[in-house]
CSV table of C-alpha atoms in Angstrom, one decimal:
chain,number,residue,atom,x,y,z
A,1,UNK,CA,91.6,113.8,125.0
A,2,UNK,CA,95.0,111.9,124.6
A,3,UNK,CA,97.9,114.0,125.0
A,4,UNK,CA,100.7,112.1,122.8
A,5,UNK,CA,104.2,113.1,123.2
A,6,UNK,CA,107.0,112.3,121.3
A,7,UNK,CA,110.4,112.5,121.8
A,8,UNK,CA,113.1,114.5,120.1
A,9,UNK,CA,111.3,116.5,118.0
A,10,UNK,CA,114.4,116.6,115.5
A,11,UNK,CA,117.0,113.5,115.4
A,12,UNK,CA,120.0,113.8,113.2
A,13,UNK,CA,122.3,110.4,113.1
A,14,UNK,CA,125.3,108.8,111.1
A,15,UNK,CA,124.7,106.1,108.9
A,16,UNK,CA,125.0,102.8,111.1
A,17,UNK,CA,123.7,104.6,114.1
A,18,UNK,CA,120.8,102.9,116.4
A,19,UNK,CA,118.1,105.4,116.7
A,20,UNK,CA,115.5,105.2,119.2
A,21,UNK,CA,111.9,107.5,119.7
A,22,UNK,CA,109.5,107.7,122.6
A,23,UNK,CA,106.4,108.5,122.3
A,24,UNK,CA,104.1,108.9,125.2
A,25,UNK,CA,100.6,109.3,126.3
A,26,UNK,CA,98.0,109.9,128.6
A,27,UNK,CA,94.9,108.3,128.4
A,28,UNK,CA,94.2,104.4,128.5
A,29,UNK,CA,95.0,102.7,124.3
A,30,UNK,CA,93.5,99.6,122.7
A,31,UNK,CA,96.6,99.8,120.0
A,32,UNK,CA,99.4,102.1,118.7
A,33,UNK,CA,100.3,103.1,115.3
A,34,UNK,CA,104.1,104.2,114.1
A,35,UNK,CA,103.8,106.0,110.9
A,36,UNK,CA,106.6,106.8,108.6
A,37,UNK,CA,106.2,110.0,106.3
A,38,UNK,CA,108.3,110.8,103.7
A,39,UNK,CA,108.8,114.2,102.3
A,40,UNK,CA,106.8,114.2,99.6
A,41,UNK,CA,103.8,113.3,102.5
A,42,UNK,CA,102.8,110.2,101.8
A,43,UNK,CA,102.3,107.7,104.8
A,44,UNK,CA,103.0,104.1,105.6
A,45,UNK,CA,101.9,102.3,108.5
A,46,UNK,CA,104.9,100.8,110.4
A,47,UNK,CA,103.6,99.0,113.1
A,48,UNK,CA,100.2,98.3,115.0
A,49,UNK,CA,100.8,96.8,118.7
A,50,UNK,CA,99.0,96.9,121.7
A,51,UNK,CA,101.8,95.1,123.8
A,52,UNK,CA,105.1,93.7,123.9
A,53,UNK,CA,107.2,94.1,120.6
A,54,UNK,CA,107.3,94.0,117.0
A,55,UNK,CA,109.9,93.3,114.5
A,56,UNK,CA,110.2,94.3,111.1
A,57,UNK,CA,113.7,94.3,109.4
A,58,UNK,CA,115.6,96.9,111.6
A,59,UNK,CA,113.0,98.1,112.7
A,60,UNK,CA,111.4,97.5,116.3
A,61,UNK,CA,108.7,98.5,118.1
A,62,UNK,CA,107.8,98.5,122.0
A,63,UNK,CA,104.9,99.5,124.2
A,64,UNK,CA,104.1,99.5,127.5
A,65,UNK,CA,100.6,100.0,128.3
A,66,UNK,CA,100.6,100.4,131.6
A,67,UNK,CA,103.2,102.9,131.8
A,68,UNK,CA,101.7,104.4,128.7
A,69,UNK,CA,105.3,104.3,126.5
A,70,UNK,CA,105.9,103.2,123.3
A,71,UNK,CA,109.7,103.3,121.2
A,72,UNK,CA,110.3,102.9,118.2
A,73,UNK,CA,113.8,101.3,117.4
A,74,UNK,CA,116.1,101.4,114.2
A,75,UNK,CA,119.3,99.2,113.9
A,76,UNK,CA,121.8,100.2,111.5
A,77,UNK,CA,120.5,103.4,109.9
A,78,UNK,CA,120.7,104.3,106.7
A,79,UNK,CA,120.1,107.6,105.0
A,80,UNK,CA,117.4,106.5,103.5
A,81,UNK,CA,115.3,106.1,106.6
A,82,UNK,CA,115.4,109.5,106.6
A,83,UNK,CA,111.3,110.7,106.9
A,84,UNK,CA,109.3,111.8,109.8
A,85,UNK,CA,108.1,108.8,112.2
A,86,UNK,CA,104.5,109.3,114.0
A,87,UNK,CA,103.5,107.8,116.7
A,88,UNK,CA,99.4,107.8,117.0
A,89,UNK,CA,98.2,106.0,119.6
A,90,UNK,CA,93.9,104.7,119.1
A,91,UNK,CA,91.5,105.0,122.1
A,92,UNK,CA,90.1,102.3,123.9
A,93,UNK,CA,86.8,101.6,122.5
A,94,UNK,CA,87.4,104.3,119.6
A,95,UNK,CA,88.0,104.3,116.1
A,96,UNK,CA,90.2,107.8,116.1
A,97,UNK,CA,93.9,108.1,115.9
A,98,UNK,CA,95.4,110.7,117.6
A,99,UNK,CA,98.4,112.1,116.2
A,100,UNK,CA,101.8,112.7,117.5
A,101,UNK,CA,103.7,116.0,115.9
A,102,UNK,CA,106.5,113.7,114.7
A,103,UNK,CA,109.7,112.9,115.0
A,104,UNK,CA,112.0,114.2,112.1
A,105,UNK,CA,115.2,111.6,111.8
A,106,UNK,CA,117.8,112.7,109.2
A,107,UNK,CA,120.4,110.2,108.7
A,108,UNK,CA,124.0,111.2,107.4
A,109,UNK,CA,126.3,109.2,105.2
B,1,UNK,CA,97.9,93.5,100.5
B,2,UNK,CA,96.1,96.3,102.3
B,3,UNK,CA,96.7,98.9,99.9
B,4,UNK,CA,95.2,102.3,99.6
B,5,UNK,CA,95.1,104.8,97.0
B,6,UNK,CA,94.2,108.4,96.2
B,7,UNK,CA,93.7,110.2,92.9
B,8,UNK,CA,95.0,112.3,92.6
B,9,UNK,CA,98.1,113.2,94.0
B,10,UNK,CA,98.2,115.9,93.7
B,11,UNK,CA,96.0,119.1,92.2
B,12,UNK,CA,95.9,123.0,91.7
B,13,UNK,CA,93.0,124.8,91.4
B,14,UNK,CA,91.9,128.4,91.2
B,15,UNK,CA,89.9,129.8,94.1
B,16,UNK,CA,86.3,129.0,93.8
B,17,UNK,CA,86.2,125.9,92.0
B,18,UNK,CA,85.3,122.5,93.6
B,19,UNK,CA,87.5,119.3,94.1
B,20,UNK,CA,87.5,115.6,94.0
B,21,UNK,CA,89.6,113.6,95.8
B,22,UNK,CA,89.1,109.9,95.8
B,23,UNK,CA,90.1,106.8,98.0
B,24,UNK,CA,90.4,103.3,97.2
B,25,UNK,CA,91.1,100.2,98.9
B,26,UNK,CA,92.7,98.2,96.7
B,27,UNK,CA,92.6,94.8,97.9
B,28,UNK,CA,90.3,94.7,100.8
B,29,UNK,CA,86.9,96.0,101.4
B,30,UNK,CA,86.6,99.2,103.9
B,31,UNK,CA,83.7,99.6,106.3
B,32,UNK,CA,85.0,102.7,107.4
B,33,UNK,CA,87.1,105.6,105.8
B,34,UNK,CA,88.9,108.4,107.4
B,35,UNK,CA,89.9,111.7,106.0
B,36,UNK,CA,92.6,113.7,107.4
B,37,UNK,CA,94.2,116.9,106.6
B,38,UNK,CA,97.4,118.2,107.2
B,39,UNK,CA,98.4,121.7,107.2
B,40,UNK,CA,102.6,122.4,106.5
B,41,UNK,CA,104.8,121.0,110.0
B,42,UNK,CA,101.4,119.9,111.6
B,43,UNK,CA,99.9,116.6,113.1
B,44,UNK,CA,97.5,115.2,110.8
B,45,UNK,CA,94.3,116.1,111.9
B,46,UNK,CA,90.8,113.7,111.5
B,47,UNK,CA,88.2,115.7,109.4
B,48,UNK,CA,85.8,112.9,109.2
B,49,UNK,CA,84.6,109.2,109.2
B,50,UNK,CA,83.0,108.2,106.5
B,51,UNK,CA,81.0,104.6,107.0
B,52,UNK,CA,79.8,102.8,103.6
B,53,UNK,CA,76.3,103.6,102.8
B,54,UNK,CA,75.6,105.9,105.5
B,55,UNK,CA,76.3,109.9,106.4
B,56,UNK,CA,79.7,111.1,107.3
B,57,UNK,CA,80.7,111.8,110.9
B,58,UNK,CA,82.5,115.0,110.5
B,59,UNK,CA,84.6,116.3,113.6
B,60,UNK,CA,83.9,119.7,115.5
B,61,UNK,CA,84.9,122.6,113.7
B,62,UNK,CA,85.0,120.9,109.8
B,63,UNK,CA,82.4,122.5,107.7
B,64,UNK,CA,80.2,119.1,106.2
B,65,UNK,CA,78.6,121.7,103.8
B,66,UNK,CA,81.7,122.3,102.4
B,67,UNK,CA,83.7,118.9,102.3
B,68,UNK,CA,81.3,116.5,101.1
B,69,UNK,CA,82.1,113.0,102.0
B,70,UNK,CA,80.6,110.0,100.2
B,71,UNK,CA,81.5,106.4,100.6
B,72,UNK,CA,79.3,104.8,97.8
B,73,UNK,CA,80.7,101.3,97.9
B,74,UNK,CA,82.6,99.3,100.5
B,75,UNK,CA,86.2,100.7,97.8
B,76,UNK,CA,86.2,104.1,97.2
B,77,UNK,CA,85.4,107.2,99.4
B,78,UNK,CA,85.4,110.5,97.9
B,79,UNK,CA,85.8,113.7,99.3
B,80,UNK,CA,84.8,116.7,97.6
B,81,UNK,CA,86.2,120.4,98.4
B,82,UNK,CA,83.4,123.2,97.4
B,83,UNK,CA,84.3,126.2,96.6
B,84,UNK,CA,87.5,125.7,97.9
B,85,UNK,CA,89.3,129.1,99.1
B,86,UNK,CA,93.4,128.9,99.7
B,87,UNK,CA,93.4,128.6,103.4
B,88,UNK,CA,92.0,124.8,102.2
B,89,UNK,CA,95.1,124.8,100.5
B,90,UNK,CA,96.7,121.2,102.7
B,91,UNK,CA,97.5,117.6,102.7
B,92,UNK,CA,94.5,115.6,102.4
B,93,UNK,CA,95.2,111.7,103.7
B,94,UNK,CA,92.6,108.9,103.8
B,95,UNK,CA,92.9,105.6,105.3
B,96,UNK,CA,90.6,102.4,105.6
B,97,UNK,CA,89.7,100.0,108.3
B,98,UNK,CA,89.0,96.5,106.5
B,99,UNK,CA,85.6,95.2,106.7
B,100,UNK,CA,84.8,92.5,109.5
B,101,UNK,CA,87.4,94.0,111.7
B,102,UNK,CA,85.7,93.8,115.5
B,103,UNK,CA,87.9,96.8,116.4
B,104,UNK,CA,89.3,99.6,114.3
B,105,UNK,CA,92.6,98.9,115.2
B,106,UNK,CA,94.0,97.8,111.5
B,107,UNK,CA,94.1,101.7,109.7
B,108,UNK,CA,95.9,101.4,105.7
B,109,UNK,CA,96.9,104.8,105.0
B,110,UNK,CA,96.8,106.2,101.2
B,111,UNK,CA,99.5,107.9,99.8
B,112,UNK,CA,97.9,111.8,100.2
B,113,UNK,CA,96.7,114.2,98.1
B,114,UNK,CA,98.5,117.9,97.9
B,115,UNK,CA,95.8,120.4,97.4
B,116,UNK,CA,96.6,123.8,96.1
B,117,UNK,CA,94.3,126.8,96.0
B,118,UNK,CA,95.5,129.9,93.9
């Protein structure tokens, strides 16, 4: 079973501020999903890597397989990235997320 | 592209009655669906995999008698709550692998469904 940590469990910025969440694991990945949940629940996919880094915007994502660490980066924030941010992480050879219990980032004017 | 959705977004129902919930990919056909539930300041947790034309895989624990999973057409997954009581009360979430994908690394996440049981 993958044990996913994530890191701070609460995250409360100024506008502007660069933001950053861990997330790590323990067992061997084939990919890594961030998901961004808004308050009313609904979920959108962020990123999918399974090395290196993505870009999207002002957002950035890392991973490190062999260390077993992925971050998730936001430049500039803005209130309105204000949501819950999940990192799930997919088994090697598997078709099953497993969940992080989220990362709550409220961002202040 | 990729989109999912689910209909509806949310319901109340009295205790005892069934539910549909459906999800559809709107722009890409899905081998595979997932269902997840979430439960208030909890991970999402996988209830089932539901493969097009074939049997849901349900995960240890969820009762398959009592959420039925069908995946009719490579589209739309539905998943039905029977007699649902309120401790089904949730967050039900679906997402969709896209067909031909070797791996099921790509995962399109619908929107959710709030379920409320009185």
């Amino acid at each position: 079973k993958n044990e996913v940590e994530q890191s701070p469990q609460n995250l409360t910025a100024q506008e502007g501020e660069f933001i950053t969440i861990n997330c790590s694991y323990s067992v061997g990945i084939s990919a890594l999903h961030w998901l961004q949940q808004h308050p009313g629940g609904g979920i959108v996919s962020l990123f999918m890597l399974s090395s290196g880094k993505k870009k999207h915007g002002r957002l950035i994502a890392t991973i490190n397989i062999q260390e077993k660490h992925s971050s998730l980066h936001i430049t500039a924030s803005h209130p309105r990235d204000s949501a819950v941010y999940i990192c799930a992480p997919l088994g090697a050879g598997s078709y099953q997320l497993t969940f992080g219990k989220g990362t709550k980032l409220s961002v202040i004017p | 592209g990729a989109v999912v959705s689910q209909h509806p977004s949310w319901v109340i129902c009295k205790s005892g009655t069934s539910v549909k919930i459906e999800c559809r990919s709107l722009d890409f056909q899905a081998t595979t669906m997932f269902w997840y539930r979430q439960f208030p300041k909890q991970s999402l947790m996988l209830m089932a995999t539901s493969n097009e034309g074939s049997k849901a895989t349900y995960e240890q624990g969820v009762e398959k008698d009592k959420f039925l999973i069908n995946h009719a057409s490579l589209t739309l997954s539905t998943l039905t709550v029977t007699s649902a009581h309120p401790e089904d009360s949730s967050f039900y979430i679906c997402s969709a692998s896209p067909l031909g994908r070797v791996t099921y690394n790509e995962q399109f996440f619908g929107p959710g469904t709030r379920l409320t049981v009185l």
